[in-house]
XYZ file of C-alpha atoms in Angstrom:
556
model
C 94.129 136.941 122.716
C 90.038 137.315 122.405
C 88.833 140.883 121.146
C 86.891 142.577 123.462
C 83.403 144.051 122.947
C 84.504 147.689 122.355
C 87.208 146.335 119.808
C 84.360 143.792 118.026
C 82.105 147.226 117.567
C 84.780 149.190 116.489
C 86.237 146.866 113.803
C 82.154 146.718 112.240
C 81.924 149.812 112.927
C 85.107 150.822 110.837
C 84.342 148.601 107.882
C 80.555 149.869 107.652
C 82.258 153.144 107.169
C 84.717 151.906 104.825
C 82.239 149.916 102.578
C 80.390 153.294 102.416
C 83.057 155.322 101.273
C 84.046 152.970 98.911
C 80.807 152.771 97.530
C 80.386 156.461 97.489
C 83.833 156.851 96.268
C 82.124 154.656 93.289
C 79.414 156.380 92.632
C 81.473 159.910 92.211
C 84.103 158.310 89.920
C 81.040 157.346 88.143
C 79.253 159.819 87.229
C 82.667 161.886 86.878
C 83.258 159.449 84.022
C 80.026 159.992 82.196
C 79.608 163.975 82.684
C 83.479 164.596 81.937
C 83.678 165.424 77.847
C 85.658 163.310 75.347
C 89.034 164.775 74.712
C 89.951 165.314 71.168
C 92.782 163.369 69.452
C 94.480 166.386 68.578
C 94.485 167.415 71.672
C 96.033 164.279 73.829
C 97.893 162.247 71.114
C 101.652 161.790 71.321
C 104.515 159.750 69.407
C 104.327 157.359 72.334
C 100.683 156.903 71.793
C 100.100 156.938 68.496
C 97.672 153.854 67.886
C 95.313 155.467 70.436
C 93.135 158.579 70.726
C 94.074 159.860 73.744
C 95.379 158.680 76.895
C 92.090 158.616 78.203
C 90.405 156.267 75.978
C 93.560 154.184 76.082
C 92.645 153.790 79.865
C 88.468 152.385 78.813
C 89.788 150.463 75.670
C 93.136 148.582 77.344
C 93.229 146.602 80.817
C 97.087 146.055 80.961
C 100.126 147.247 79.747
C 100.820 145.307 76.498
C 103.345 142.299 77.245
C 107.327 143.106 76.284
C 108.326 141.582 72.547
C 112.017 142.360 73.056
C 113.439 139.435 74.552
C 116.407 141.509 76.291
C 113.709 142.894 78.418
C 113.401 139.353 79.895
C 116.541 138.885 81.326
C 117.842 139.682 85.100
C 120.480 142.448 85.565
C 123.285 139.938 86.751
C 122.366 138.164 83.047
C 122.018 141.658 80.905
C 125.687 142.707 82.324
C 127.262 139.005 81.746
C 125.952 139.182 78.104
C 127.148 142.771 77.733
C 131.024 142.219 79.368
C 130.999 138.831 76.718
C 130.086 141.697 73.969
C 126.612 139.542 73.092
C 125.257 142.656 72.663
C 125.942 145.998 73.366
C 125.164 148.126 76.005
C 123.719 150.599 73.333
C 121.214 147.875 71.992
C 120.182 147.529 75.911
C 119.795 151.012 76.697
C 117.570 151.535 73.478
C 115.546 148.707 74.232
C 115.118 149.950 77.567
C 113.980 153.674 76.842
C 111.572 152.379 73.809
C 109.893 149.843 76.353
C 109.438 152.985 78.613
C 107.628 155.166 75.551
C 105.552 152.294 75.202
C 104.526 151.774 79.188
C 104.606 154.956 80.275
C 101.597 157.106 79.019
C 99.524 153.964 80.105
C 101.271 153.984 83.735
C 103.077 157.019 84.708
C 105.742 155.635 86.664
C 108.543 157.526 84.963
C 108.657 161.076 86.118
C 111.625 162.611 84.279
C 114.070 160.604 81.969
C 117.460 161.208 80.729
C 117.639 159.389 78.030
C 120.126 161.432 76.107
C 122.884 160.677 78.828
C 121.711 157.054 79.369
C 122.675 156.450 75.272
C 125.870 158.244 75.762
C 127.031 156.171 79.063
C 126.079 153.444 77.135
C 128.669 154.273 74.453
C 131.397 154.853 76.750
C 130.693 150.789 77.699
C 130.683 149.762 74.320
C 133.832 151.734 74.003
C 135.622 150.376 77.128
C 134.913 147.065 76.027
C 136.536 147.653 72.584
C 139.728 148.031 73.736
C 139.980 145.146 75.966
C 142.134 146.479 78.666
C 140.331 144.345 81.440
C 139.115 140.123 81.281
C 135.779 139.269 82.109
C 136.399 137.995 85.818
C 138.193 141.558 85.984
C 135.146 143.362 84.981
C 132.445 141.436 86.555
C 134.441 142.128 89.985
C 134.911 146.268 89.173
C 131.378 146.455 87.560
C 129.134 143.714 88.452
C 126.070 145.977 86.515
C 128.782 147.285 83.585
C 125.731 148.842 81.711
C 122.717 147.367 83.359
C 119.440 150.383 83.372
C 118.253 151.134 86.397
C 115.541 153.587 87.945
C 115.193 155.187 90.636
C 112.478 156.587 93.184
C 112.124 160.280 92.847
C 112.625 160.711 96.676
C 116.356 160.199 95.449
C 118.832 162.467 94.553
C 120.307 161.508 90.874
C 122.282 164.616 89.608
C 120.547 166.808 87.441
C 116.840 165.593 88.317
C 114.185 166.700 90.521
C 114.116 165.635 94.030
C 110.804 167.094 95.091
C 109.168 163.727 96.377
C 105.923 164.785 95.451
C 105.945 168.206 97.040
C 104.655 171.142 95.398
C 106.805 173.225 97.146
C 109.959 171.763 96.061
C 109.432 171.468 92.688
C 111.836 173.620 91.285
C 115.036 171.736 93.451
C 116.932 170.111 91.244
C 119.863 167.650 92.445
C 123.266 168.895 92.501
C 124.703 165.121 93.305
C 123.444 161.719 93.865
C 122.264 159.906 96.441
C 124.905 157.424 98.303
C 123.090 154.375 96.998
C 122.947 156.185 93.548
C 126.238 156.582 93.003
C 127.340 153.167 94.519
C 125.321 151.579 91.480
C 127.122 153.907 88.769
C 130.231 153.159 90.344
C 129.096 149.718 89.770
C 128.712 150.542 86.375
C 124.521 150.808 86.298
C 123.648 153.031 83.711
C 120.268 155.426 85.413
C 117.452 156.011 83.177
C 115.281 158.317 84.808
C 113.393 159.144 87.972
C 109.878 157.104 89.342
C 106.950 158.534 90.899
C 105.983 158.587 95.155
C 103.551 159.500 97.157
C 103.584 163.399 98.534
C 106.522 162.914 100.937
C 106.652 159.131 100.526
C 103.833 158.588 103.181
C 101.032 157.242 101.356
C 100.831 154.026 100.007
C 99.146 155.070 96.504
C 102.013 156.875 94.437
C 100.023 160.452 93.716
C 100.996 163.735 94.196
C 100.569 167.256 92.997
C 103.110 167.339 91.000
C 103.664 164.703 88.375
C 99.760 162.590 89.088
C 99.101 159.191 89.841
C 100.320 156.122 88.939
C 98.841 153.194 87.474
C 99.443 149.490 88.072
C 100.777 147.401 84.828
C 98.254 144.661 85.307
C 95.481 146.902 85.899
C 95.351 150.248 84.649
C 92.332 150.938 87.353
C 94.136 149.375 90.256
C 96.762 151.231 92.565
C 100.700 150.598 92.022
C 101.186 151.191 95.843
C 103.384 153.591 97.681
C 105.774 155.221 98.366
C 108.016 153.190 96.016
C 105.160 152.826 93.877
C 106.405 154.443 90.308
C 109.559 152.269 90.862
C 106.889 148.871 91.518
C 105.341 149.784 88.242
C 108.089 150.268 85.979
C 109.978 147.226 86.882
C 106.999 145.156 86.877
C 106.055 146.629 83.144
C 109.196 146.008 82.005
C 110.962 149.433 81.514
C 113.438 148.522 83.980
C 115.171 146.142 85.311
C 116.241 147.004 88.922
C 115.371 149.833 91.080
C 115.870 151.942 94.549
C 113.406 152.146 96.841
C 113.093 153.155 100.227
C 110.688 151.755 103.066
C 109.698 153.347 106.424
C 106.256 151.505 106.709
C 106.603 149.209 103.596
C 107.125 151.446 100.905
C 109.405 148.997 98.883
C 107.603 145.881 99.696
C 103.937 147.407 99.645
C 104.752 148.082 95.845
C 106.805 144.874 95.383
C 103.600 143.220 96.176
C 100.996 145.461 94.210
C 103.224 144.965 91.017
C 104.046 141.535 91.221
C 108.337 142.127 91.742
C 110.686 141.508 94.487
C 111.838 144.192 97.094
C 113.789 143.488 100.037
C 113.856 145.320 103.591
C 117.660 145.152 104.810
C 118.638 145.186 108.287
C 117.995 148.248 109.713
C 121.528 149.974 109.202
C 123.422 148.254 106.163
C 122.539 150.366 103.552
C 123.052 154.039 103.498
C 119.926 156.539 103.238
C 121.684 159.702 102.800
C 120.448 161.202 99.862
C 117.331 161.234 99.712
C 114.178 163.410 101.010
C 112.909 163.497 103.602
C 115.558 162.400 105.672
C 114.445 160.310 108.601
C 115.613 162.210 111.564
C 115.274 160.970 115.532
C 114.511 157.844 116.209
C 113.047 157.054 112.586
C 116.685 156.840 111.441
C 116.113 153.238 113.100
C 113.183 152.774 110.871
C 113.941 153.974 107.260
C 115.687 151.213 105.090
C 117.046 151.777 101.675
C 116.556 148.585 99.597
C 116.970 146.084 96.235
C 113.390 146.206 94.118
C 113.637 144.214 90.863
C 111.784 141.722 88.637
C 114.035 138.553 89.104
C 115.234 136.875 92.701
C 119.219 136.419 91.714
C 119.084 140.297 91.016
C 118.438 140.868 95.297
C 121.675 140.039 96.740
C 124.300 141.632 94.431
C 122.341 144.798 94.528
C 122.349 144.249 98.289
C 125.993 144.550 97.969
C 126.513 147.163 95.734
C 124.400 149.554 97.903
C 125.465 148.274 100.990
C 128.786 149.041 100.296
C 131.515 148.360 103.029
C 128.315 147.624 105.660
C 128.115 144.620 103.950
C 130.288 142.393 106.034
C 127.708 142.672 108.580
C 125.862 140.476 106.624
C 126.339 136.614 106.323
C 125.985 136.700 102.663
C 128.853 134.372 101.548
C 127.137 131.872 103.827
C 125.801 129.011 101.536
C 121.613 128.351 102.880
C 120.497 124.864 103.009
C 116.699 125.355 102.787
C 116.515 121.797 104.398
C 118.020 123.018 107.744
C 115.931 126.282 107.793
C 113.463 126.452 110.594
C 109.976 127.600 109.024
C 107.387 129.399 110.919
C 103.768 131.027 109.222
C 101.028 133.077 110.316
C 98.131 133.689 108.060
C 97.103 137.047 109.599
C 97.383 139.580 112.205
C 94.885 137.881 114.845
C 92.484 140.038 113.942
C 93.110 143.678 113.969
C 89.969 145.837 114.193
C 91.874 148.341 112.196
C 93.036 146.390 109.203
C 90.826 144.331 106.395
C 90.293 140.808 106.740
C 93.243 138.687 104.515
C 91.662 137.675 100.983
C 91.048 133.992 100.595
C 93.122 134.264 97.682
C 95.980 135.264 99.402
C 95.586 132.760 101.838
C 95.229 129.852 99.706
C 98.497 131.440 98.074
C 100.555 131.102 101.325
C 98.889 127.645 102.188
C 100.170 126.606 98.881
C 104.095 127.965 100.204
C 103.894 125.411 103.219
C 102.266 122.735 101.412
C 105.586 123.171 98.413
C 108.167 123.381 101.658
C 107.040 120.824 103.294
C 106.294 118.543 100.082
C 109.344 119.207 98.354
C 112.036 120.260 100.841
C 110.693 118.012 103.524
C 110.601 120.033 106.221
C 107.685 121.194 109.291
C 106.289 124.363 108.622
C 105.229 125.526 112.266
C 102.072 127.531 112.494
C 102.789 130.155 115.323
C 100.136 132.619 116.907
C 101.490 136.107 117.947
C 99.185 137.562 120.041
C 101.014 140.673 119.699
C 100.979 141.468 115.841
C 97.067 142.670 115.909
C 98.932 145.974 117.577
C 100.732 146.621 114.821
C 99.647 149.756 113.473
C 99.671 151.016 117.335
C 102.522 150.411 117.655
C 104.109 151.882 114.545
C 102.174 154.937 115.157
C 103.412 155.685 119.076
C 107.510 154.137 118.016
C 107.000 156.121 114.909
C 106.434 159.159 117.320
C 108.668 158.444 119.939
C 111.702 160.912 121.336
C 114.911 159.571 120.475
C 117.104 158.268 123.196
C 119.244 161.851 123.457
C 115.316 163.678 123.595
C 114.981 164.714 120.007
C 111.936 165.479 119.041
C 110.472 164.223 115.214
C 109.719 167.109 113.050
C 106.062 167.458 112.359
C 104.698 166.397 109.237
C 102.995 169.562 108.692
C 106.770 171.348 108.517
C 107.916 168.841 106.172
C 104.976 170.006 103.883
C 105.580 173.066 104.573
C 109.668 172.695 103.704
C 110.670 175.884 105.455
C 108.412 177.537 103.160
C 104.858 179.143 104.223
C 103.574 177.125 107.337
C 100.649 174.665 106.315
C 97.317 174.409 108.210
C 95.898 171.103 107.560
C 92.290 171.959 108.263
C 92.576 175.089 105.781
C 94.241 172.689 103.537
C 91.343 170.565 103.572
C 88.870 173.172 103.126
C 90.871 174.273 99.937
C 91.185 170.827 99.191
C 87.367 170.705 98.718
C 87.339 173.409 96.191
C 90.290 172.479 94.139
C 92.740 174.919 95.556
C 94.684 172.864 97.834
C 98.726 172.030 96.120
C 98.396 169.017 98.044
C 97.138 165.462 98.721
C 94.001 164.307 100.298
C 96.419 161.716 102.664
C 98.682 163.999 103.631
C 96.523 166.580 104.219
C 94.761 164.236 106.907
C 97.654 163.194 108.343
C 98.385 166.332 108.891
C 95.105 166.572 110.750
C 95.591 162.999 112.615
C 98.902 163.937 113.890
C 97.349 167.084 115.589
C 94.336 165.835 117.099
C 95.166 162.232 117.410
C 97.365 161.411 120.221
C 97.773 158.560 122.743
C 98.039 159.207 126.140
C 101.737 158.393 127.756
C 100.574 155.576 129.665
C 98.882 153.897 126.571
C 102.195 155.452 124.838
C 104.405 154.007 127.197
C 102.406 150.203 127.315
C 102.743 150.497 122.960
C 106.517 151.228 123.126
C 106.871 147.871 125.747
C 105.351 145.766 123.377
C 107.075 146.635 120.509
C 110.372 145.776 122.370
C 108.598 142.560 123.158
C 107.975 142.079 120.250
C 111.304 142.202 118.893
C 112.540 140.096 121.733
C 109.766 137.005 120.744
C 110.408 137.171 116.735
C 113.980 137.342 117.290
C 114.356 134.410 120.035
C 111.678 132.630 117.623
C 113.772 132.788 114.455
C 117.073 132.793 116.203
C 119.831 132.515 113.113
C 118.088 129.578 111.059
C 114.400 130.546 110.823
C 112.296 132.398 108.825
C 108.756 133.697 109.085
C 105.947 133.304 106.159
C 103.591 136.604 106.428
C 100.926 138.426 104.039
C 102.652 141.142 102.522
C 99.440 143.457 102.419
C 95.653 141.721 103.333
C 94.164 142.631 99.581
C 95.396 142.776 96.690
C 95.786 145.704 94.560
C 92.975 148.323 95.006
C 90.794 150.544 93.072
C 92.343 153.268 92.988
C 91.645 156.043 95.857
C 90.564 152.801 97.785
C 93.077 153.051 100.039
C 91.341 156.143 101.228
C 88.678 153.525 102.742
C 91.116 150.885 104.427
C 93.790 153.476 105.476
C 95.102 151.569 108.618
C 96.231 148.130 105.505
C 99.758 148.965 105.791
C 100.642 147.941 108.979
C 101.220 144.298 107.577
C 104.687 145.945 106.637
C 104.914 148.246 108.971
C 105.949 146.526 111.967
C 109.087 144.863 110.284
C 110.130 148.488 110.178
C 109.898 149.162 113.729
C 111.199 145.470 114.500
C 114.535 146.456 112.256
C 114.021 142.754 111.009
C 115.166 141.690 107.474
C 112.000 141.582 104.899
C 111.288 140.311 101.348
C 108.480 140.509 99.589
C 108.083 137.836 97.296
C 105.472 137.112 94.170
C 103.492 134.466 93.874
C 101.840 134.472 90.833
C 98.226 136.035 89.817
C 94.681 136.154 91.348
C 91.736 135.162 89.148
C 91.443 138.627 88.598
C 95.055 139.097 86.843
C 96.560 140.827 90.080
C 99.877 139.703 91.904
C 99.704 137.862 94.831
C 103.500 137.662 97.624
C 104.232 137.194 100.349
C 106.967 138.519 103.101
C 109.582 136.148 104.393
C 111.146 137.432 107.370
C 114.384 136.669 109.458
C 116.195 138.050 112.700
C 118.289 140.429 112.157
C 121.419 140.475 109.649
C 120.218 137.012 108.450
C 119.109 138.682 104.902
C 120.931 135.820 103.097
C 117.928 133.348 104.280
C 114.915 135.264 103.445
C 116.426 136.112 99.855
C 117.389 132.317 99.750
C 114.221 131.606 100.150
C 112.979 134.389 97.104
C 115.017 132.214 95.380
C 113.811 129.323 96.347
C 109.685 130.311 95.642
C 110.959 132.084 91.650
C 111.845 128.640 90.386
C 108.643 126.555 92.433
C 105.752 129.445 91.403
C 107.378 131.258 88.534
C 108.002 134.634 90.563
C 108.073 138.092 87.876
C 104.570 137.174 85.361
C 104.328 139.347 82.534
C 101.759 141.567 82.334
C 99.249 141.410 79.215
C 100.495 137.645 79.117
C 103.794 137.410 77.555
C-alpha cells in the first residue's frame, strides 16, 4: 500500500524533529558532563567498587561490564539444577557465585533494585541439606523441582514477599509485598531460589527502565546505551550475568524489547497461559487480553521448562510435548513494517542479520523462506493505541493513566507535572508525564476508532490463516539497536514492532543474534498462531546453536 503525500510529509517531518532533539538532547548531556564537578572518592566509593573512584568515573573509564570468570555463571538453569540434584556442586557455591557476580555488575548497571541475599544463602542451605539425606532419586527430584536451587530475578512490577512492589512509582514506595506473585511462587515451588528484585520503567510503560525511585538502568554492553523497558533491569542482569532466568511481563514488548537490547531470550506466551496476578498494575478491561507474563533468560533450552513452571496447569493448552521438525515448518519473513511514518527506518545491520536467518534456513534446513508483504503492519502503533483504549466487551472502561500515577493518592495533573518537571520538582518521569498529556488531548475520532479496531481483527484473521499450525513468521524485534540513552525520547512511536503481537495475542520470541560492529545485540522475533509456542521456541533453539545466541559482554 503506497504512502500518501500527507503521510510522506509527516514521516520527514517527524524525523527532522527527532534528529533535532537528539542532537539537542546531545548537546545538553554535553555540556552537563563538563560543568558537573568531579565527585570525590570518599564520597562515591563502595566494597563493590573498590578498584574505581567513583561510580561516575567508572562510567568515562569502562565501556562494558567486565566478562564473568566463574564458569558456573555460564551454564543454563536446566544445567545449574542437573549439576546441583547430582551434588556437583552445591547450591551454596551457586548462590554465592551468583550474589558476588551481582556486586560486581551492579554499580556499573543498576538492574538490581533490592536483594535478599541473606535468605537466598539460607534457601540454598536447606538444598544442600535436602540433598544430604537422600530421601528422593534424581528422576524424583528433577520431576518435583525441575530448578531445585537455580537463582532467579525478578521484575520489580512483581510481588516477591518482603520486597517493594512500587514499579517505579513514587507514590508507592513504601508498599512492601505481603506474598508473591502467582508466577513467583510457581518457580519456588519449583524449587528456584529468588535473589532480588530488577528495575522498570514508572508503571512499566516506557521502554527505557528509569524511574524516580531507584534511577536508570544501564545496558551491559554499553554503559551509555539503554537496557530497554519495562522488563529492562531484568534484560540487564541476565544478560551481565547476575542471573540466570527471570520474570518479565509484556503489554507492548516489555519482555522482548529488553530481550533484544541485552542480547537474551524472552518469550511472549499465548495470550492467557500464564497467570499475571501479582503484579502492578494489573491490566484491567480489555488489556487483560493484552498483558502476558513470560520466560526471559540467557540460554534457549531454559524457555520452555520455565514456560511450564509458570504456566502451571494452563499448560496443556499448549502443544509442548509435540516434537518440531524444523524441515516441515512453513517459514514466512518481513524485513519491516512497510514503512510507517511513525517508526525509524530498520538498521542495515539488522537487516543483513535477518537476511543471514533465511539464507542459514534455507541453506541448512532446506527449506523456502517466503517473503510476505502485510500491508497492514505499517498501522501498528494505531492500532495498539485505539485496541489499547478500547471498552471491554461488558463496557468497562480502562482506568486512566493519570489515576494509576496518581494510585488513589493526590490526583496528578500532567501539564503541572510537566511544568514541575522543568524545575526539578516533578516525583515523576518525563514519559509518563507526557503520556499523561497524550492520553488527554490525543484522541481518535470513533469512526477512525472504529476503522483501527477492524483492522486489527483483520489482522489477526491474515497472520493466523497465514501461519495456520506449522508456520512461523521472521520479524525485527525493535528497528535500532540499543539507544543512547534518553533517545527514546526522540523515536517514541519504535515500539510498536512488539506491540502488535500483543494486541494479535500471538506467541512471540525474541531471539539474539549476535553483535553489531558497534558491540550491541542484534534478534529477532519469531512468531506463530496462537498456542503454537513450541515452534517459535524450537526455532530459538534452532538459531542458539547456528549464531551462538547469549555473547558475553566485555568478551568472555
Amino acid at each position: 500500500m503506497a504512502r500518501s503525500r500527507a503521510e510522506r510529509y509527516a514521516a520527514r517531518l517527524l524525523r527532522l524533529l527527532s534528529r533535532a532533539f537528539l542532537a539537542l538532547l546531545g548537546l545538553v548531556s554535553r555540556a552537563a558532563s563538563l560543568a558537573a564537578p568531579s565527585p570525590s572518592p570518599a564520597a562515591t566509593a563502595s566494597p563493590a567498587t573498590a578498584t574505581a573512584a567513583s561510580p561516575s568515573s567508572a562510567l568515562r573509564k569502562v565501556r562494558s561490564v567486565p566478562p564473568p570468570s566463574q564458569d558456573l555463571l555460564l551454564l543454563s538453569g536446566v544445567e545449574l539444577a542437573r549439576r546441583i540434584r547430582r551434588k556437583e556442586v552445591t547450591c551454596v557455591n551457586v548462590i554465592e557465585t551468583y550474589i558476588g557476580r551481582i556486586k560486581e555488575v551492579n554499580p556499573l548497571i543498576n538492574a538490581v533494585v533490592k536483594d535478599r541475599f541473606e535468605a537466598a544463602l539460607q534457601e540454598a542451605h536447606e538444598v544442600d541439606k535436602l540433598l544430604s539425606e537422600g530421601h528422593d532419586d534424581e528422576e524424583s527430584l528433577r520431576e518435583k523441582f525441575p530448578y531445585l536451587g537455580v537463582p532467579f530475578s525478578i521484575k520489580e512490577a512483581f510481588a516477591l514477599h518482603g520486597l517493594p512492589n512500587t514499579s517505579g512509582l513514587v507514590n508507592r514506595r513504601n508498599i512492601i509485598s505481603e506474598t508473591d506473585a502467582t508466577v513467583v511462587s510457581r518457580l519456588k515451588q519449583a524449587g528456584a531460589i529468588p535473589l532480588g528484585v530488577t528495575n522498570c520503567s514508572e508503571l512499566c510503560m516506557w521502554y527505557e527502565s528509569s524511574n524516580r525511585i531507584y534511577g536508570r538502568s544501564n545496558n551491559p554492553y554499553d554503559l551509555e546505551c539503554i537496557v530497554g523497558g519495562s522488563s529492562g533491569g531484568e534484560g540487564s542482569i541476565l544478560a551481565a550475568a547476575g542471573s540466570v532466568i527471570g520474570v518479565g511481563s509484556d503489554i507492548g514488548g516489555s519482555i522482548r524489547m529488553p530481550a533484544f537490547f541485552n542480547g537474551i531470550f524472552g518469550h511472549k506466551p499465548t495470550t492467557g497461559i500464564v497467570p499475571n496476578e501479582g503484579q502492578f498494575p494489573l491490566a484491567q478491561g480489555v488489556r487483560i487480553n493484552f498483558l502476558c507474563t513470560g520466560p526471559m533468560c540467557r540460554y534457549a533450552e531454559d524457555l520452555e521448562p520455565m514456560l511450564r513452571v509458570m504456566a502451571g496447569p494452563d499448560i496443556a493448552k499448549l502443544k509442548l510435548d509435540e516434537k518440531v521438525s524444523l524441515e516441515n515448518v512453513k517459514f514466512y519473513f518481513m524485513e519491516h513494517d512497510g514503512g510507517s511514518p511513525f517508526v525509524s527506518p530498520v538498521d542495515k545491520e539488522i537487516l543483513q542479520s535477518q537476511r543471514k536467518v533465511v539464507e542459514n534456513l534455507e541453506a541448512k534446513l532446506g527449506v523456502e523462506v517466503q517473503h510476505v508483504a502485510i500491508s497492514k503492519m505499517k498501522y501498528s502503533l494505531q492500532i495498539w493505541s485505539v485496541m489499547m483504549s478500547a471498552k471491554s466487551s461488558d463496557g468497562q472502561k480502562i482506568p486512566n493513566f493519570t489515576d494509576l500515577l496518581g494510585d488513589h493518592g493526590k490526583p496528578v495533573w500532567p501539564v503541572w507535572e510537566l511544568l514541575k518537571w522543568t524545575v526539578g520538582r516533578s516525583t515523576h518521569t518525563l514519559p509518563a508525564i507526557a503520556l499523561g498529556i497524550s492520553e488527554k488531548f490525543v484522541h481518535y475520532s470513533p469512526k477512525a476508532n472504529s476503522k483501527l479496531e477492524s483492522m486489527g481483527h483483520s489482522l489477526r484473521t491474515e497472520l493466523v490463516n497465514l501461519l495456520k499450525d506449522d508456520g512461523v513468521f521472521l520479524y525485527p524485534s525493535h528497528p535500532v539497536v540499543a539507544p543512547k540513552h534518553h533517545a527514546p525520547l526522540g523515536m517514541p512511536f519504535n515500539f510498536a514492532y512488539t506491540a502488535i503481537f500483543n494486541i494479535l495475542g500471538l506467541p512471540v520470541t525474541q531471539c539474539p543474534l549476535g553483535l553489531s560492529r558497534e558491540g550491541l545485540p542484534l534478534g529477532i522475533q519469531v512468531v506463530a498462531s496462537p498456542h503454537n509456542d513450541h515452534l517459535t521456541m524450537a526455532v530459538a533453539r534452532y538459531l542458539e546453536k547456528e549464531f551462538g545466541g547469549w555473547v558475553c559482554p566485555g568478551r568472555c
